[in-house]
mmCIF file of C-alpha atoms in Angstrom:
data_model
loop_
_atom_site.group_PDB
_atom_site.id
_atom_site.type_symbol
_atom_site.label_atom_id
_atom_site.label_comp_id
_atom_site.label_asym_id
_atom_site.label_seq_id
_atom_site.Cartn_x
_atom_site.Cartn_y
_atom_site.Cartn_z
ATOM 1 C CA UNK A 1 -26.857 -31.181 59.303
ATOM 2 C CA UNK A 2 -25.850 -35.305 59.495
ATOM 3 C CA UNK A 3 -25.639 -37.468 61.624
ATOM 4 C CA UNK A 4 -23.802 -40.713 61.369
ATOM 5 C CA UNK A 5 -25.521 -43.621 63.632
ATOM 6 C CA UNK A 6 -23.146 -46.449 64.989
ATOM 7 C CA UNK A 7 -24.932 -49.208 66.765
ATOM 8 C CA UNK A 8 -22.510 -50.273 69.412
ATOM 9 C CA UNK A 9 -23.631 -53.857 70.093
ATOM 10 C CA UNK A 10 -21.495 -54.545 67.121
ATOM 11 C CA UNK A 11 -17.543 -54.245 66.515
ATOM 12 C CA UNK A 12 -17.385 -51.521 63.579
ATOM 13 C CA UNK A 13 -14.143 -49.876 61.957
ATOM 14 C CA UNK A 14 -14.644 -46.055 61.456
ATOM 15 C CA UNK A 15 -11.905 -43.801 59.187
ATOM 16 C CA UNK A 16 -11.780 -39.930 59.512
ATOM 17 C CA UNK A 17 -10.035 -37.694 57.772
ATOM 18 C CA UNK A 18 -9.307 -33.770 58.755
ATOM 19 C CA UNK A 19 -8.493 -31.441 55.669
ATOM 20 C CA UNK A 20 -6.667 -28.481 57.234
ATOM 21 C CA UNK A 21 -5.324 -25.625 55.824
ATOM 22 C CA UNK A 22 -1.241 -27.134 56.855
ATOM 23 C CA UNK A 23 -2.188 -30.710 57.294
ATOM 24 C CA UNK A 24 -4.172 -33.422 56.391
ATOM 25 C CA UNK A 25 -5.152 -36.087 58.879
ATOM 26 C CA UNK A 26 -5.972 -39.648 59.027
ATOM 27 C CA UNK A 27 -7.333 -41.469 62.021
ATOM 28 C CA UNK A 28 -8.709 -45.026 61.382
ATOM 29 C CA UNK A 29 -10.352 -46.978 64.875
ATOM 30 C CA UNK A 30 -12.395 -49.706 66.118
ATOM 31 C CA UNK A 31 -15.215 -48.775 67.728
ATOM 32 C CA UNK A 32 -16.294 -51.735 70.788
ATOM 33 C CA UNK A 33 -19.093 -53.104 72.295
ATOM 34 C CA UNK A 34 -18.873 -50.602 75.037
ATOM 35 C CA UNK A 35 -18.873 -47.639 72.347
ATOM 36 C CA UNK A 36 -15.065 -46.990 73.229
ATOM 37 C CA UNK A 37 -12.836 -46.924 70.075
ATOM 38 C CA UNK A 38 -9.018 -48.481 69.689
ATOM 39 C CA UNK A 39 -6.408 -47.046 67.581
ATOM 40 C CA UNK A 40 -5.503 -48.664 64.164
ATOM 41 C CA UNK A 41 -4.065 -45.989 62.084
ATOM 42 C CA UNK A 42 -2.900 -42.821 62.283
ATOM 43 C CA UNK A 43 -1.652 -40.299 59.181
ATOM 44 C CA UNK A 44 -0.702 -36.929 59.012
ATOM 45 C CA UNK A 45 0.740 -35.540 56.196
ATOM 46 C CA UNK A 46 1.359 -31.545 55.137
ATOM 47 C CA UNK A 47 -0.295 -29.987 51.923
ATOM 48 C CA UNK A 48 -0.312 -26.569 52.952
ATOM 49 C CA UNK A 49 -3.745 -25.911 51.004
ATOM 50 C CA UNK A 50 -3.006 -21.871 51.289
ATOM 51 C CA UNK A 51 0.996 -21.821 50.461
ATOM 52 C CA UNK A 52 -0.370 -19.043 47.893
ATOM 53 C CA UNK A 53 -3.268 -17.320 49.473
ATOM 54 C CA UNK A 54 -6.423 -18.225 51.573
ATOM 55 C CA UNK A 55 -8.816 -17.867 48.681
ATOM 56 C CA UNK A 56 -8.063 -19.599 45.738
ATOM 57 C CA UNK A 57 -5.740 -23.156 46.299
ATOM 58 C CA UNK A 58 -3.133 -23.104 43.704
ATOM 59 C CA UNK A 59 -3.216 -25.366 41.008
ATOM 60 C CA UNK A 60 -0.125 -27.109 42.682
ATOM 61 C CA UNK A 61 -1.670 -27.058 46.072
ATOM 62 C CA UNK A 62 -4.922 -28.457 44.541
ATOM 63 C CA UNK A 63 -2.814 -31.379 42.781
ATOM 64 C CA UNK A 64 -1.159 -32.263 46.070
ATOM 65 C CA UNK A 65 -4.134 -32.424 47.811
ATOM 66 C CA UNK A 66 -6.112 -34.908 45.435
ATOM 67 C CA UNK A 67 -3.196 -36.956 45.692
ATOM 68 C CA UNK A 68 -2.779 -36.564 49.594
ATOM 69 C CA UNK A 69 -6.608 -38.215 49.841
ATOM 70 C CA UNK A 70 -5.931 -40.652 47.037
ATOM 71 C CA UNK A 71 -2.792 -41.939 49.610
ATOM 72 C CA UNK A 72 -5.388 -42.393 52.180
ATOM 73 C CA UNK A 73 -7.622 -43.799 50.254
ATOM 74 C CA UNK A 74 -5.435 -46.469 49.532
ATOM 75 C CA UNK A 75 -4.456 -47.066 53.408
ATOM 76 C CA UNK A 76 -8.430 -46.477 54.274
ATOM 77 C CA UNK A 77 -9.465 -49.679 52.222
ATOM 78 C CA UNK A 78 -6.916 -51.775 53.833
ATOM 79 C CA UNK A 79 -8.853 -51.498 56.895
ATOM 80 C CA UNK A 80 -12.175 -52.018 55.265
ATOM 81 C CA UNK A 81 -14.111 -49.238 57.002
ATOM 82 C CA UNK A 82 -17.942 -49.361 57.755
ATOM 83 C CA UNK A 83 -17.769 -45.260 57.619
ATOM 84 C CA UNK A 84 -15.274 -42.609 56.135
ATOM 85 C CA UNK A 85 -15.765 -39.190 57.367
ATOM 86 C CA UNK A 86 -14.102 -36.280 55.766
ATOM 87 C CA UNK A 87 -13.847 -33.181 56.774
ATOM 88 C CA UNK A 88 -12.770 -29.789 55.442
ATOM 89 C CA UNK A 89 -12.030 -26.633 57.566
ATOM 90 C CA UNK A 90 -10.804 -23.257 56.512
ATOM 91 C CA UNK A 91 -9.101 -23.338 53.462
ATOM 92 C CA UNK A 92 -11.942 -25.460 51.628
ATOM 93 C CA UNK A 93 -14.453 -22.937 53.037
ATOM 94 C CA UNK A 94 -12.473 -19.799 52.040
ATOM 95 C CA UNK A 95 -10.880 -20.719 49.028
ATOM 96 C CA UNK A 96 -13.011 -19.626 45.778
ATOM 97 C CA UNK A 97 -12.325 -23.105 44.239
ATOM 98 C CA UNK A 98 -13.266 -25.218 47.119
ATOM 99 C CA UNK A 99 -16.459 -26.655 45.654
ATOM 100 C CA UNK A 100 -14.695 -27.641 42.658
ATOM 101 C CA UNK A 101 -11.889 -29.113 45.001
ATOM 102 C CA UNK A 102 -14.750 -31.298 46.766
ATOM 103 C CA UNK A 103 -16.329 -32.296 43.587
ATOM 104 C CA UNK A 104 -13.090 -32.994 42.084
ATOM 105 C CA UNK A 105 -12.070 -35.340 45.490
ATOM 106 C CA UNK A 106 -15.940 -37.330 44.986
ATOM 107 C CA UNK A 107 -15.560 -37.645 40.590
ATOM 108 C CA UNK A 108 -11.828 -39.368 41.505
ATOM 109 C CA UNK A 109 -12.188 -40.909 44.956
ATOM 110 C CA UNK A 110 -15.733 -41.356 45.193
ATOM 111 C CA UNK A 111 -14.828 -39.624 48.690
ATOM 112 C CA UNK A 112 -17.427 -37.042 50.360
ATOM 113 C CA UNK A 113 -15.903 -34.093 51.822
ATOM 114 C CA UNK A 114 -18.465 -32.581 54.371
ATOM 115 C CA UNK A 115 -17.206 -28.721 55.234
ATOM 116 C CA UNK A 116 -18.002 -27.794 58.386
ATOM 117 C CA UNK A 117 -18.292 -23.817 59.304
ATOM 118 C CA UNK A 118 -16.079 -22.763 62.641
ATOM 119 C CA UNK A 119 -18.571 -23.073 65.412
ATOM 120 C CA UNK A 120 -18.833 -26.755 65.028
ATOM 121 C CA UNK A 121 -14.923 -27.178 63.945
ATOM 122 C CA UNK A 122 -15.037 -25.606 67.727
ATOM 123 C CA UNK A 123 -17.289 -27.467 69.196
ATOM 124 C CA UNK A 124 -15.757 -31.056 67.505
ATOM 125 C CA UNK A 125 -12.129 -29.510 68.883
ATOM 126 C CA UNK A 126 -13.953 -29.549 72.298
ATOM 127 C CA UNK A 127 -15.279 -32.652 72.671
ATOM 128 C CA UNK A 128 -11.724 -34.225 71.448
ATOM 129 C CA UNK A 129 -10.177 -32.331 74.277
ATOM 130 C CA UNK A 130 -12.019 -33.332 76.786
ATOM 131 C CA UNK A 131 -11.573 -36.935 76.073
ATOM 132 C CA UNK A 132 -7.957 -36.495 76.332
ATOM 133 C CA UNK A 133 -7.899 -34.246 79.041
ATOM 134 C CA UNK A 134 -8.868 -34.646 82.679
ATOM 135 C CA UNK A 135 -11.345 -31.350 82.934
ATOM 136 C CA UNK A 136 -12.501 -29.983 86.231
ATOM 137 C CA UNK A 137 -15.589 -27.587 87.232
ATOM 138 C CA UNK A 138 -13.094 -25.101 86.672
ATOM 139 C CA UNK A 139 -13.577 -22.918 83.298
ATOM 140 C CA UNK A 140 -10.405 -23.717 80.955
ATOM 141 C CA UNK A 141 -8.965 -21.618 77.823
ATOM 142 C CA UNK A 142 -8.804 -24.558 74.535
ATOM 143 C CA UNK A 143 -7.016 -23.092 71.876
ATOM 144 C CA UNK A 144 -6.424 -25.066 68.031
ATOM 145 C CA UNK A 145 -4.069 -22.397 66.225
ATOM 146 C CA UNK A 146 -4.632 -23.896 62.570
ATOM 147 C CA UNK A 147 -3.368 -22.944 59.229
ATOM 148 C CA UNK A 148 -6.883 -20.667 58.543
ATOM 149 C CA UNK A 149 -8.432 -19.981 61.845
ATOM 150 C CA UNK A 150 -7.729 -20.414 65.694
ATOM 151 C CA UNK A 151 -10.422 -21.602 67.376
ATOM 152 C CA UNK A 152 -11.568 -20.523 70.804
ATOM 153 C CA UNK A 153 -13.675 -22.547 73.868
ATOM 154 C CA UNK A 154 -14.141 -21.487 76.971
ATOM 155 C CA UNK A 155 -15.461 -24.734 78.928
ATOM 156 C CA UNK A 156 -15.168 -27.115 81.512
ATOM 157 C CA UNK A 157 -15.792 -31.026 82.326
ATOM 158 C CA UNK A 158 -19.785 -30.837 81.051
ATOM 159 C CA UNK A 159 -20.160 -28.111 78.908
ATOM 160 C CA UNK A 160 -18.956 -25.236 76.521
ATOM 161 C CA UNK A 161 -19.804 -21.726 78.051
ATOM 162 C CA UNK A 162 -18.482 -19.856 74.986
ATOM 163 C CA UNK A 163 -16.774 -20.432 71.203
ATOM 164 C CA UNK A 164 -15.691 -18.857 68.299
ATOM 165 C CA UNK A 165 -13.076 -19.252 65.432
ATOM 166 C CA UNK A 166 -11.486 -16.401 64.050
ATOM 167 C CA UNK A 167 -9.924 -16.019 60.318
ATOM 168 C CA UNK A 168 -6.150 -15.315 62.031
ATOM 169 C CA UNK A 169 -4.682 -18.948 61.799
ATOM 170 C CA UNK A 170 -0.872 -19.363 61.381
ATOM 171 C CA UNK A 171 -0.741 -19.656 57.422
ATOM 172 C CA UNK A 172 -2.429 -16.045 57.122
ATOM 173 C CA UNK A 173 -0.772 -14.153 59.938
ATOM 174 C CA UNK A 174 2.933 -15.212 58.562
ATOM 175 C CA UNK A 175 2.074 -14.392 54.897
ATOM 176 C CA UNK A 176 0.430 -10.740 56.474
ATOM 177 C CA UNK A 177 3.539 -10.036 59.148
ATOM 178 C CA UNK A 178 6.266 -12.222 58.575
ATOM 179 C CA UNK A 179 8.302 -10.563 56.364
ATOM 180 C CA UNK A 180 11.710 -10.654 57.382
ATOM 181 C CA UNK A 181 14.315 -13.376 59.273
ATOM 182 C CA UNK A 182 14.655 -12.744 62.199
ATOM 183 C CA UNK A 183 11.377 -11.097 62.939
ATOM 184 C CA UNK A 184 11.840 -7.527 63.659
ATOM 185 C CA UNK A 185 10.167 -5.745 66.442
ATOM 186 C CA UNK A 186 8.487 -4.060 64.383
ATOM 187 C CA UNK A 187 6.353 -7.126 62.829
ATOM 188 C CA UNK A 188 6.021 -8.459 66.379
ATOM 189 C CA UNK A 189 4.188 -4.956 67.756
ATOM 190 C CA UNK A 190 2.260 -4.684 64.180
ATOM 191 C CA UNK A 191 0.954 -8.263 64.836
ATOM 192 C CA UNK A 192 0.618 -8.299 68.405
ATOM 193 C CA UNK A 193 -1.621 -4.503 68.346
ATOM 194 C CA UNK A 194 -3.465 -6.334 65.350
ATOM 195 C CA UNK A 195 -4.233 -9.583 67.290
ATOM 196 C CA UNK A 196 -5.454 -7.443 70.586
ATOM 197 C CA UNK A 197 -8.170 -5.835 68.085
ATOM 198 C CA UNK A 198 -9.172 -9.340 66.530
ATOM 199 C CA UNK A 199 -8.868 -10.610 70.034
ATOM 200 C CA UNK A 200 -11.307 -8.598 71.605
ATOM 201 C CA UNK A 201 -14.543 -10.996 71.878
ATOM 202 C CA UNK A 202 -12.309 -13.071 73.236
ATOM 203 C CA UNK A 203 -10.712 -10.849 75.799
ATOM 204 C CA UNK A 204 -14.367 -9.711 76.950
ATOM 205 C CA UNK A 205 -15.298 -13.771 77.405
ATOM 206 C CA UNK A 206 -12.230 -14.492 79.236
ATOM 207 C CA UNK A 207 -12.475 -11.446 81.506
ATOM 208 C CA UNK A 208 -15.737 -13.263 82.475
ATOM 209 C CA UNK A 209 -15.038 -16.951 82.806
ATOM 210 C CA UNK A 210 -11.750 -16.228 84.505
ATOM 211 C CA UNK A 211 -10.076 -19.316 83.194
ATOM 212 C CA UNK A 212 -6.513 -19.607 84.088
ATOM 213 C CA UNK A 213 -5.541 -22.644 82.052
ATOM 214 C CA UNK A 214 -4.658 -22.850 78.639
ATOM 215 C CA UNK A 215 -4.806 -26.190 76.290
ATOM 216 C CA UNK A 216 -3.345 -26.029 73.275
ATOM 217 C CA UNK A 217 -4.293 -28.542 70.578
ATOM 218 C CA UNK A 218 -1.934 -30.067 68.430
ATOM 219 C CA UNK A 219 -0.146 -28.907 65.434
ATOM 220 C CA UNK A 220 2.532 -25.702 67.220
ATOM 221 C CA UNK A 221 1.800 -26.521 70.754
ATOM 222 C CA UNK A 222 2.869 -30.654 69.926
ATOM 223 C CA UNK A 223 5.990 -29.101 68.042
ATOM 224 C CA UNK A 224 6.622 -27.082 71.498
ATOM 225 C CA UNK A 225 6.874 -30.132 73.572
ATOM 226 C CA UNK A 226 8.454 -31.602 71.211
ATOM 227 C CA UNK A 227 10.884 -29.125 71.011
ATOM 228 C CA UNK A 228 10.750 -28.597 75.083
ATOM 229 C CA UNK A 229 11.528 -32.267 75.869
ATOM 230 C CA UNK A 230 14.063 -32.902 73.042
ATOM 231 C CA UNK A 231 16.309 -29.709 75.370
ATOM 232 C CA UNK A 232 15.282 -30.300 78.851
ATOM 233 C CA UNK A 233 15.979 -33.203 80.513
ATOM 234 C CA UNK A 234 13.587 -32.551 82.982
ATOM 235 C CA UNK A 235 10.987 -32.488 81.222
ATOM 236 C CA UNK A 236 9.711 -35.558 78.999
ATOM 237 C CA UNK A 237 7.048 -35.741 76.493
ATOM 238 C CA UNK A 238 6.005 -39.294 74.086
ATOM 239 C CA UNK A 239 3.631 -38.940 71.391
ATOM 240 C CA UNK A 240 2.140 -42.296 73.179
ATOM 241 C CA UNK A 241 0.817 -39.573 75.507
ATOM 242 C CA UNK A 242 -2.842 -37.914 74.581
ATOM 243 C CA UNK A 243 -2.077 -34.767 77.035
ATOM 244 C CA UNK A 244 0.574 -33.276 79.045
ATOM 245 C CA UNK A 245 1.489 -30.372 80.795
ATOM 246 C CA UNK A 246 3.230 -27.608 79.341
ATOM 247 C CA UNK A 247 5.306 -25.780 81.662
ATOM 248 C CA UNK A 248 4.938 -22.104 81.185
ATOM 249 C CA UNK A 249 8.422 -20.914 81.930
ATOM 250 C CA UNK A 250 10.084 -23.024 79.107
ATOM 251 C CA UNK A 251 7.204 -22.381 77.067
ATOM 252 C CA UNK A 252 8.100 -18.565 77.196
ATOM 253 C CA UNK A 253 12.175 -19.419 77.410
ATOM 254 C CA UNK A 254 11.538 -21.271 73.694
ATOM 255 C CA UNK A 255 9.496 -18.049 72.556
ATOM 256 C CA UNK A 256 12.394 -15.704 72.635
ATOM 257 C CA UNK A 257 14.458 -18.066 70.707
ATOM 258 C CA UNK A 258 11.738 -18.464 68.342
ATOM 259 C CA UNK A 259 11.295 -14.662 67.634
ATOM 260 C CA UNK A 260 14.860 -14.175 67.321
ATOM 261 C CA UNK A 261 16.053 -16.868 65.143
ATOM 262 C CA UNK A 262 16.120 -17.040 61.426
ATOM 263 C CA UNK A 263 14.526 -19.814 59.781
ATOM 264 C CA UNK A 264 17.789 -21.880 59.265
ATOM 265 C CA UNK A 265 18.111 -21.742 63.255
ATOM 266 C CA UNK A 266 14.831 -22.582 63.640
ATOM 267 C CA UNK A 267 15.344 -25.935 61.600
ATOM 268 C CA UNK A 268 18.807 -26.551 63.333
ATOM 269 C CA UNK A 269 16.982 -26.394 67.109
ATOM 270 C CA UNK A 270 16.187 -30.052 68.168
ATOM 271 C CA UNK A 271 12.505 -31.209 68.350
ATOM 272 C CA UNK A 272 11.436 -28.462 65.487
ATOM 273 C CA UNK A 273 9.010 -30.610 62.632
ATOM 274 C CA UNK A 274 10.479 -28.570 59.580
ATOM 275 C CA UNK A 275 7.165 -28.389 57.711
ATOM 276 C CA UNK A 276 6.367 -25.806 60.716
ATOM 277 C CA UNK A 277 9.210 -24.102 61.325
ATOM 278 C CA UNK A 278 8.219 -21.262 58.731
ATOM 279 C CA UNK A 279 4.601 -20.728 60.874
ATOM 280 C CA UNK A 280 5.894 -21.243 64.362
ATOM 281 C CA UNK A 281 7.181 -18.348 65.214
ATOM 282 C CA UNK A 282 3.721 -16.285 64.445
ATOM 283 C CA UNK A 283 1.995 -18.947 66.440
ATOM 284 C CA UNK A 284 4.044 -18.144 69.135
ATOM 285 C CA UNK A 285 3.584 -15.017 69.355
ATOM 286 C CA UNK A 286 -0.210 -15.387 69.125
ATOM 287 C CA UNK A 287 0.571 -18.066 71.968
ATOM 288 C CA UNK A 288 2.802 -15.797 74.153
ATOM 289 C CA UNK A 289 0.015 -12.815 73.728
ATOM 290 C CA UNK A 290 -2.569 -15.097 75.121
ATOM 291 C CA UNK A 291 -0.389 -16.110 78.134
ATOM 292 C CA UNK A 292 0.382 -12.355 78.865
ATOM 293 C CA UNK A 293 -2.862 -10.563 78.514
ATOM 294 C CA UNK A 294 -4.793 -13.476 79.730
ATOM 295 C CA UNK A 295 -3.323 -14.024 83.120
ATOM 296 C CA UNK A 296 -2.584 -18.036 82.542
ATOM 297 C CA UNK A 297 -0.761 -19.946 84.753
ATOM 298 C CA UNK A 298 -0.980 -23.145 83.698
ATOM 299 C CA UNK A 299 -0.010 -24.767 79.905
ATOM 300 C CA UNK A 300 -1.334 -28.466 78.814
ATOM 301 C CA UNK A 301 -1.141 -29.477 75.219
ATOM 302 C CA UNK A 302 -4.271 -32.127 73.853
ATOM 303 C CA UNK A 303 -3.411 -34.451 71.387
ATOM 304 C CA UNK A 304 -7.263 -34.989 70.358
ATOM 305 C CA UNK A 305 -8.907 -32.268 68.535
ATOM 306 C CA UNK A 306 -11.453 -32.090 65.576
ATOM 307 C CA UNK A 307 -10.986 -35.696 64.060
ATOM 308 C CA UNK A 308 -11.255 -37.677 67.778
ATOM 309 C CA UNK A 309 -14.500 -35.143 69.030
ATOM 310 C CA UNK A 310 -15.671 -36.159 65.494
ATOM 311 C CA UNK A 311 -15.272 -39.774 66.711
ATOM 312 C CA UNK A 312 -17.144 -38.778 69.819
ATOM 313 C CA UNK A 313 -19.944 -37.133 68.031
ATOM 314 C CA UNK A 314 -20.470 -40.250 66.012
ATOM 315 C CA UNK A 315 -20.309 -42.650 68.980
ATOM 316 C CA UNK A 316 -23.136 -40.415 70.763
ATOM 317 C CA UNK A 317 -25.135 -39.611 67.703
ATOM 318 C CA UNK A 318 -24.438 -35.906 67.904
ATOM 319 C CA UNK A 319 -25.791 -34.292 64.799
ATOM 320 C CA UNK A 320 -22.617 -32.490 63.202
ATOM 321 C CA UNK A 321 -24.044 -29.027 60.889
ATOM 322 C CA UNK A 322 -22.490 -29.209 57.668
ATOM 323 C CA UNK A 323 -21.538 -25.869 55.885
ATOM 324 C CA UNK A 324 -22.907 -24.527 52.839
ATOM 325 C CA UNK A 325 -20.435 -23.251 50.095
#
């Protein structure tokens, strides 16, 4: 466990950087007086860590991703940080060669790559949310469907009541079901009977917390509005905007033309980002499941996630637990 200390009575220029499984991220601010922090950069780029399996990254993979950090390296000095934070999720703490991809990231880049396990990717993912997102008292369902894992929190405007991540993020559920273009219903009932089994921790906490809201961070659910807005015209979302509401109905319109499309529609339909239209349809799924067995009424997508409740963490001087490999 770490913790990084920023004294606030001074200006100071922080850079973090989110290894995923799909994407890498980049987020570069200034942190104020007040201990409020101002945008100056912001990256993402896909690696797609686990294009040939969860455990082991592919020599390819591994390549792409040394180069991916070198990239922000490059951009990070520009800005002459006082911190870089870098974390890695699932597919550095799955993969057999992860270690040597961290050592190989500090030998080149004299970059440190702290892994974190899932409870505190969870609890990060929470703290971004809720800095984007006007909570109530009222319990609410975050979701962050990543490339390794989806993590779960069940919380509200002060505190988490429950969290977990589970190994069934979009990379691994479309290399174990998606086999075929369109899907056929017999993938979808596979995966959706398999996801009720995985699901059922989850199922018992939401039965008990009753929340009725889901927020969806990032990655598929920003490629949803993305997708909603660029074919509604009543409906408008700007990536200027850290949250917005999601409305259900189109939500669940867009998921039957997801399942029933073949990868070349999917890349023809306006709003889709093609490095995810081979995973969105399994994230939709997992998405539409939620909404049906859950009883949620209302959708909101969060912009902030893991690297901006990072940010928060380090602001506050909230020890983050570092995972052993």
């Amino acid at each position: 466990m770490f913790t990084k200390r920023v004294t606030v009575k001074e200006k100071k220029t922080i850079a973090v950087i989110d290894i995923g499984t799909n994407s890498f991220h980049l987020l570069i601010v200034r942190i104020d007086e007040k201990g409020a922090y101002h945008l100056l950069r912001r990256e993402r780029k896909f690696v797609k860590l686990a294009l040939d399996g969860i455990h082991k990254i592919s020599k390819k993979q591994f390549d792409k991703g040394v180069a991916t950090l070198a990239s922000f390296r490059t951009i990070v000095e520009q800005y002459e940080p006082d911190d870089v934070l870098a974390f890695g999720t699932a597919a550095i703490r799955e993969a057999e060669n992860g270690r040597e991809f961290i050592d190989k990231v500090k030998q080149e880049l004299n970059l440190s790559i702290y892994c974190i396990d899932g409870d505190t990717e969870a609890t990060m993912i929470y703290y971004g949310v809720r800095n984007a997102v006007n909570l109530t008292h009222k319990p609410v369902l975050i979701v962050d469907i990543g490339g390794g894992s989806v993590e779960f929190v069940i919380g509200d405007e002060g505190q988490i009541y429950w969290q977990t991540s589970l190994p069934i993020g979009a990379s691994l559920l479309k290399d174990r079901y998606h086999h075929h273009d369109p899907m056929p219903k017999r993938e979808i009932d596979q995966l959706r009977n398999d996801l009720r089994r995985e699901l059922a921790t989850v199922k018992k906490q939401v039965d008990l917390y009753e929340p009725d809201q889901l927020i969806g961070v990032a990655g598929s659910f920003e490629t949803v509005a993305d997708i909603i807005s660029a074919n509604n015209t009543d409906f408008h979302y700007s990536h200027d905007q850290v949250a917005h509401h999601l409305p259900v109905d189109k939500f669940l319109d867009l998921h039957k033309r997801l399942t029933a499309s073949t990868l070349d529609e999917r890349l023809a339909i306006k709003g889709m980002h093609p490095e995810r239209a081979d995973m969105i349809v399994v994230a939709s799924i997992l998405t539409h499941l939620i909404i049906e067995d859950y009883g949620i009424r209302e959708m909101s997508l969060s912009r902030y996630g893991l690297k901006e409740g990072v940010l928060y963490s380090v602001v506050n001087q909230i020890p983050i637990a570092a995972a052993e490999l």
